[in-house]
Structures are given as C-alpha cells and as structure tokens.
Coordinates of C-alpha atoms (C1' of nucleotides) in Angstrom, one line a residue:
Chain A
M56 CA 0.6 -1.6 6.6
P57 CA 1.6 -2.7 3.3
E58 CA 3.8 -2.4 0.3
L59 CA 4.9 -5.5 -1.6
P60 CA 7.3 -6.8 1.0
E61 CA 4.8 -6.5 3.8
V62 CA 2.1 -8.2 1.8
E63 CA 4.5 -10.9 1.0
Q64 CA 5.2 -11.3 4.7
V65 CA 1.5 -11.6 5.4
R66 CA 1.2 -14.2 2.7
R67 CA 3.9 -16.3 4.2
E68 CA 2.4 -16.1 7.6
L69 CA -1.1 -16.9 6.4
A70 CA -0.4 -19.6 3.9
P71 CA 0.2 -22.4 6.4
F72 CA -3.2 -21.8 7.9
L73 CA -5.2 -21.3 4.7
E74 CA -3.6 -23.6 2.1
G75 CA -5.5 -26.9 2.1
A76 CA -8.1 -25.6 4.6
R77 CA -11.8 -25.7 3.9
V78 CA -14.0 -22.7 4.7
R79 CA -16.6 -23.6 7.2
D80 CA -18.0 -20.1 7.8
V81 CA -17.6 -16.5 6.7
E82 CA -18.9 -13.7 8.9
L83 CA -19.2 -10.3 7.3
R84 CA -19.5 -7.7 10.0
R85 CA -20.4 -4.9 7.6
A86 CA -21.5 -4.7 4.0
N87 CA -18.5 -3.1 2.5
L88 CA -14.8 -2.2 2.8
R89 CA -13.6 0.3 0.2
T90 CA -16.1 -1.4 -2.1
P91 CA -19.1 -3.6 -1.4
F92 CA -18.5 -7.3 -1.0
P93 CA -19.6 -9.1 -4.2
P94 CA -23.0 -10.7 -4.3
E95 CA -23.3 -14.0 -2.4
F96 CA -19.8 -13.6 -1.1
R97 CA -20.3 -15.7 1.9
E98 CA -22.3 -18.4 0.1
R99 CA -19.8 -18.7 -2.7
L100 CA -17.0 -19.3 -0.2
L101 CA -18.7 -21.8 2.0
G102 CA -17.3 -25.3 1.7
Q103 CA -14.5 -24.3 -0.7
T104 CA -10.9 -25.4 -0.1
V105 CA -8.1 -22.9 -0.5
R106 CA -5.6 -24.4 -3.0
A107 CA -2.9 -21.8 -2.7
L108 CA -2.3 -18.3 -1.3
E109 CA -0.4 -16.2 -3.7
R110 CA 0.6 -12.6 -4.1
R111 CA 0.4 -10.3 -7.1
A112 CA 1.8 -6.8 -6.4
K113 CA 0.1 -5.7 -3.2
Y114 CA -2.8 -8.2 -3.7
L115 CA -3.3 -11.5 -2.0
L116 CA -4.9 -14.1 -4.2
A117 CA -6.4 -17.2 -2.7
S118 CA -7.2 -19.7 -5.4
L119 CA -10.2 -21.8 -4.5
S120 CA -11.3 -25.4 -5.3
S121 CA -14.0 -24.0 -7.6
G122 CA -11.4 -22.3 -9.7
E123 CA -12.4 -18.9 -8.5
T124 CA -10.0 -16.5 -6.8
L125 CA -10.5 -14.6 -3.6
V126 CA -8.7 -11.3 -4.2
M127 CA -7.8 -9.3 -1.1
H128 CA -6.1 -6.0 -0.6
L129 CA -5.0 -4.6 2.7
G130 CA -5.3 -0.9 1.8
M131 CA -3.3 1.2 4.3
T132 CA -4.3 -0.5 7.6
G133 CA -5.5 -3.9 6.7
E134 CA -4.2 -6.9 8.7
F135 CA -5.1 -10.5 9.4
K136 CA -5.3 -12.1 12.8
V137 CA -5.1 -15.8 13.2
D138 CA -6.8 -17.5 16.1
V139 CA -6.1 -21.2 16.4
G140 CA -9.2 -21.7 18.5
R141 CA -8.8 -23.9 21.5
P142 CA -12.1 -25.5 22.5
D143 CA -11.8 -24.4 26.1
A144 CA -10.8 -20.8 25.4
D145 CA -13.3 -18.0 25.8
P146 CA -14.3 -16.5 22.5
V147 CA -12.5 -13.2 21.9
A148 CA -14.8 -10.2 21.5
P149 CA -14.4 -8.8 18.0
D150 CA -12.7 -5.4 17.6
R151 CA -14.7 -2.7 16.0
H152 CA -12.5 -2.9 12.9
D153 CA -12.8 -6.7 12.6
H154 CA -14.7 -6.8 9.3
V155 CA -14.5 -10.3 8.0
I156 CA -14.0 -13.5 10.0
F157 CA -13.2 -16.8 8.2
T158 CA -13.7 -19.9 10.2
L159 CA -11.9 -23.0 8.8
D160 CA -12.8 -26.6 9.3
S161 CA -9.9 -26.9 11.7
G162 CA -11.6 -24.4 13.9
T163 CA -9.0 -21.8 13.2
R164 CA -10.4 -18.3 12.7
V165 CA -8.8 -15.8 10.4
T166 CA -9.9 -12.2 10.9
F167 CA -9.5 -9.3 8.6
N168 CA -9.1 -6.1 10.5
D169 CA -8.9 -2.7 8.7
A170 CA -9.4 0.6 10.6
R171 CA -9.5 2.8 7.5
R172 CA -11.3 0.4 5.3
F173 CA -9.1 1.2 2.3
G174 CA -8.8 -2.5 1.7
F175 CA -11.2 -4.7 -0.3
M176 CA -12.1 -8.2 -1.1
D177 CA -13.5 -9.6 -4.3
L178 CA -14.3 -13.0 -5.8
V179 CA -13.3 -13.5 -9.3
A180 CA -14.5 -16.2 -11.7
A181 CA -12.0 -18.8 -13.0
G182 CA -9.9 -17.4 -15.8
A183 CA -11.2 -13.9 -15.3
L184 CA -8.3 -12.6 -13.1
D185 CA -6.5 -10.8 -16.0
A186 CA -9.7 -9.0 -16.8
H187 CA -10.2 -7.8 -13.2
P188 CA -10.2 -4.0 -13.1
T189 CA -7.4 -3.8 -10.6
I190 CA -5.3 -6.8 -11.3
G191 CA -5.5 -6.6 -15.1
G192 CA -3.7 -3.2 -15.3
L193 CA -0.8 -4.1 -13.2
G194 CA 2.7 -3.8 -14.6
P195 CA 5.5 -6.3 -14.1
E196 CA 6.2 -8.0 -10.8
P197 CA 9.5 -6.3 -9.7
L198 CA 11.0 -9.5 -8.4
S199 CA 10.3 -11.5 -11.5
E200 CA 12.2 -12.1 -14.7
A201 CA 9.8 -9.8 -16.5
F202 CA 11.1 -6.8 -14.7
D203 CA 14.5 -5.4 -15.8
A204 CA 16.0 -2.2 -17.3
V205 CA 14.4 -2.8 -20.6
A206 CA 10.9 -3.2 -19.2
L207 CA 11.4 -0.2 -16.9
A208 CA 12.6 2.0 -19.7
Q209 CA 9.7 1.0 -21.8
A210 CA 7.2 1.9 -19.0
L211 CA 8.9 5.3 -18.3
R212 CA 9.2 6.3 -21.9
G213 CA 7.6 9.7 -22.6
K214 CA 6.3 10.1 -19.0
R215 CA 6.3 13.7 -17.9
T216 CA 5.8 13.0 -14.2
P217 CA 8.7 13.0 -11.7
I218 CA 10.3 9.6 -11.4
K219 CA 9.1 9.2 -7.8
V220 CA 5.5 9.7 -8.9
A221 CA 5.9 7.3 -11.8
L222 CA 7.2 4.6 -9.4
L223 CA 3.9 4.8 -7.5
D224 CA 2.0 4.0 -10.8
Q225 CA 1.2 0.3 -10.5
A226 CA 1.3 0.0 -14.2
V227 CA 5.0 0.9 -14.3
V228 CA 6.1 -1.5 -11.5
A229 CA 3.6 -3.4 -9.5
G230 CA 4.0 -3.3 -5.7
V231 CA 6.2 -0.4 -5.1
G232 CA 4.6 2.1 -2.7
N233 CA 5.5 5.4 -1.1
I234 CA 8.2 4.2 1.2
Y235 CA 10.2 2.0 -1.2
A236 CA 9.9 4.5 -4.0
S237 CA 11.9 6.9 -1.9
E238 CA 14.2 4.1 -0.8
A239 CA 15.0 2.8 -4.2
L240 CA 15.7 6.3 -5.6
H241 CA 18.2 6.8 -2.8
V242 CA 20.0 3.5 -3.5
A243 CA 20.1 4.4 -7.2
R244 CA 21.4 7.9 -6.4
L245 CA 18.6 9.5 -8.5
S246 CA 16.6 12.6 -7.7
P247 CA 12.9 11.9 -7.1
F248 CA 12.2 15.1 -9.1
R249 CA 13.9 14.0 -12.2
K250 CA 11.5 13.6 -15.1
A251 CA 10.6 9.9 -15.6
A252 CA 11.3 10.1 -19.3
T253 CA 14.9 11.0 -18.7
L254 CA 15.4 7.3 -17.6
A255 CA 14.8 6.1 -21.1
T256 CA 16.0 7.1 -24.6
P257 CA 13.4 8.7 -26.8
A258 CA 13.0 5.3 -28.4
G259 CA 12.3 3.7 -25.0
A260 CA 15.6 1.9 -24.6
P261 CA 17.2 1.8 -21.2
R262 CA 20.1 4.0 -20.1
E263 CA 22.7 3.4 -17.4
T264 CA 20.4 5.1 -14.9
T265 CA 17.5 2.8 -15.8
G266 CA 19.5 -0.3 -14.9
R267 CA 20.6 1.3 -11.6
L268 CA 17.0 2.0 -10.7
A269 CA 15.7 -1.4 -11.7
T270 CA 18.4 -3.0 -9.6
A271 CA 17.8 -0.7 -6.7
I272 CA 14.0 -1.5 -6.7
R273 CA 14.7 -5.2 -6.6
Q274 CA 17.3 -4.7 -3.9
V275 CA 15.2 -2.7 -1.5
L276 CA 12.2 -5.0 -1.9
Q277 CA 14.3 -8.1 -1.4
Q278 CA 16.0 -6.7 1.6
A279 CA 12.7 -5.6 3.1
I280 CA 11.2 -9.1 2.6
A281 CA 14.3 -10.7 4.3
R282 CA 14.1 -8.3 7.2
A283 CA 10.3 -8.5 7.6
S284 CA 10.6 -12.1 8.5
R285 CA 12.5 -11.1 11.5
A286 CA 11.8 -7.5 12.5
G287 CA 8.4 -6.6 11.0
Y288 CA 7.5 -3.3 9.5
R289 CA 7.6 -1.1 12.6
G290 CA 11.1 -2.0 13.5
A291 CA 12.3 -1.6 10.0
R292 CA 14.9 1.1 9.4
F293 CA 14.9 3.1 6.3
R294 CA 17.6 4.9 4.4
V295 CA 15.6 8.1 3.8
Y296 CA 11.9 7.5 4.6
D297 CA 10.7 9.5 7.6
R298 CA 14.3 10.7 8.2
A299 CA 13.9 14.4 7.4
G300 CA 16.6 16.4 9.0
E301 CA 18.8 13.4 9.7
P302 CA 22.2 12.8 8.0
C303 CA 22.4 10.8 4.8
L304 CA 23.7 7.3 5.5
R305 CA 25.7 7.1 2.3
R306 CA 29.4 6.8 3.1
G307 CA 31.1 10.1 2.6
C308 CA 28.0 12.0 1.5
G309 CA 27.4 14.3 4.4
G310 CA 24.0 15.5 3.1
T311 CA 20.9 16.0 5.2
I312 CA 17.7 14.1 4.3
R313 CA 14.8 16.4 3.2
R314 CA 11.0 15.9 2.8
R315 CA 8.8 17.4 0.2
T316 CA 5.3 16.6 -1.0
Q317 CA 4.9 15.1 -4.5
A318 CA 1.4 14.2 -5.8
G319 CA 0.1 14.5 -2.3
R320 CA 2.6 12.0 -0.8
S321 CA 5.7 12.6 1.2
T322 CA 9.0 12.2 -0.6
F323 CA 12.3 11.8 1.3
W324 CA 15.6 12.3 -0.4
C325 CA 19.2 13.4 0.0
P326 CA 19.8 16.5 -2.2
V327 CA 23.6 15.9 -2.2
C328 CA 23.9 12.4 -3.5
Q329 CA 20.7 12.0 -5.5
R330 CA 20.9 13.6 -8.9
Chain B
dA375 C1' -3.9 10.4 -23.1
dT376 C1' -1.9 12.1 -19.0
dT377 C1' -1.8 14.2 -14.9
dG378 C1' -3.2 16.4 -10.5
dA379 C1' -6.6 17.0 -7.0
dG380 C1' -9.9 15.2 -4.2
dA381 C1' -12.3 11.4 -2.1
dC382 C1' -12.7 7.5 0.6
dC383 C1' -11.9 6.4 6.4
dT384 C1' -10.0 6.3 11.2
dG385 C1' -6.3 6.9 14.3
dT386 C1' -2.3 9.3 16.2
dC387 C1' 0.6 12.9 17.2
dG388 C1' 2.2 17.6 18.0
dG389 C1' 1.0 22.4 19.1
dC390 C1' -1.7 25.7 21.5
Chain C
dT1459 C1' -7.1 18.0 29.4
dG1460 C1' -9.2 19.3 25.1
dC1461 C1' -9.5 20.7 20.6
dC1462 C1' -7.6 21.2 15.8
dG1463 C1' -5.0 20.5 12.0
dA1464 C1' -1.6 17.6 9.7
dC1465 C1' -0.4 13.3 8.4
dA1466 C1' -0.4 8.1 7.6
dG1467 C1' 2.4 2.3 4.2
dG1468 C1' -3.3 2.9 -1.2
dT1469 C1' -6.2 3.4 -5.1
dC1470 C1' -10.2 5.2 -7.6
dT1471 C1' -12.7 8.9 -10.0
dC1472 C1' -13.2 13.1 -12.0
dA1473 C1' -12.0 17.4 -14.2
dA1474 C1' -8.6 19.9 -16.7

DNA sequence: ATTGAGACCTGTCGGC
DNA sequence: TGCCGACAGGTCTCAA
C-alpha cells in the first residue's frame, strides 16, 4: 500500500496496540520476506516491551525495551491486521500471506500480511540505526524542519535524471513514492521530464521553482495524511495519478492528463500547466 | 559516480 | 471460461 502518508496512517492505527505492550510470542510462518529474518529474530523479541512506534520515511520503527529497534517495511502490499482476541472467539485461520504473527501479553495479535513479500523486518542494535544499510542513506524527512528549498536544491544539484525520477530517490527526500511524486509536480506546475538540476543553481542554491516544489511535496503529503485518517488509500482521489485521459483539475487549464513510463514507473502529468 | 534495467513476488484486470 | 500479457503504491543489485 504505502508511501509516507499511508505508512504514517498504519503507525497511528498500530501504536495504541503496540506501545507499552509486551511481546509474548512471535510466529514466523516463513523464513524470509524480501530478505531473511535476522538470526534469533523470535528469541530476541520475546519478552520485550515496545516503548514507541515511530516512522522514518516509509519505515516503521518499534523501539524496544532492550534499546534495539524493530525495523519494518511494508513494501508494496504489506499490511498489519490487529485481532483483539476474545477468549471465546474461534481462532481465525491464517491467510496464506500472513507471514508474521505477534502475540502480545494482552492477548492481542498483530499479523503482518504481505502478498508480494517486498516488505521486510530487521532487528537493529541500540545506536546502530544510522548505520543500517537502508535507514542510514535516507534523505530528509519531508515534513520536518530539515526539509526546505535549500535542502532540496542541494540534493538536486547536478542531477541529470528527470525531476520525477529524482523524487523517487529516497536520498533526495525520504518517503515520497510514485504517486505523490506525480502529485507534487502537478501542484508545483513543474514538468516531470525537466532535468532535476534545473531546480538548483549550479552552486546548489534554490530557485523559485525549488521552493514551489518543496512546498508542494509537503502539501500533498500532509493532505494525504489528513485524508487517510478518514478515507483510506483506496478512496483517495488524486490530481493526476491514474487519471490518464481525464481533464486536468486545475482551474482554467483545460489540459488532458497523460501517462508515460519513466525509469520503469508510470508518470502522470498535465502537459498544459506543468512546465 | 550516476544511471538505467532487471530482479524480487503475487494478484488483478483487460483483451482475445 | 481460460489464457496471456501488462501493470501495481518499493527497493536492491548489477552492468554500463
């Protein structure tokens, strides 16, 4: 499911069940997701209390009483199901894509389901998060103070790739995915095919367009988070994503949304108002 | 050093 | 109905 807003929504839904809860059992229904589970994964989790459930980019981070961090990624299709087990209820037969089942002291069961298995879980030692191969290389969190026109210009400086492709690079901005990259560029009125480096001066300073894009990225992510708490991903409506052939929604534009493949991913844009 | 293509998986949908 | 290809919200690895 997930780009940053959807992962944030998962975090908010899961946090009340996990935070403060102690892990009574962990059932691994297979040996790997995208990568193998770390050694002694189950044993290292047993008896631990989840101090907090946080998010970094598209990663969920459960900090544990030992100081370790349980890192979880949902890939394309990962989701969590919560079963507040009632003693008299019949146990639910696991789905064939239920891969990890956490049982908490309360009896609540949290199940990780992931059809495509592009997700993963890892257990990281205290203080080693920044050295983690995936977490360590992440760029600024787009909804934090660290992300602004200056940071964006710096990251795009000299990049030859199209701006849409650059936005998918998690070292540039952490958490933007294929949908919100297209959405943000439409809000910013910038063509997805524009060379990334044109959004910075040769020295790496921001331009007017850089500020527009940084603002647009924050805006689409924030709106999606606000909407996700009510509608959910499926009901979400996008400005351009998956709207090829339909009219541009910008007032007075009159353009028609088009679709084209960039770096193997679908890009949607309005050729009239995005320059 | 960057950048693009392919790989990893399963499910769904449209066309014939 | 069945089969087949295209496509799906992500990221890693490998070769140019």
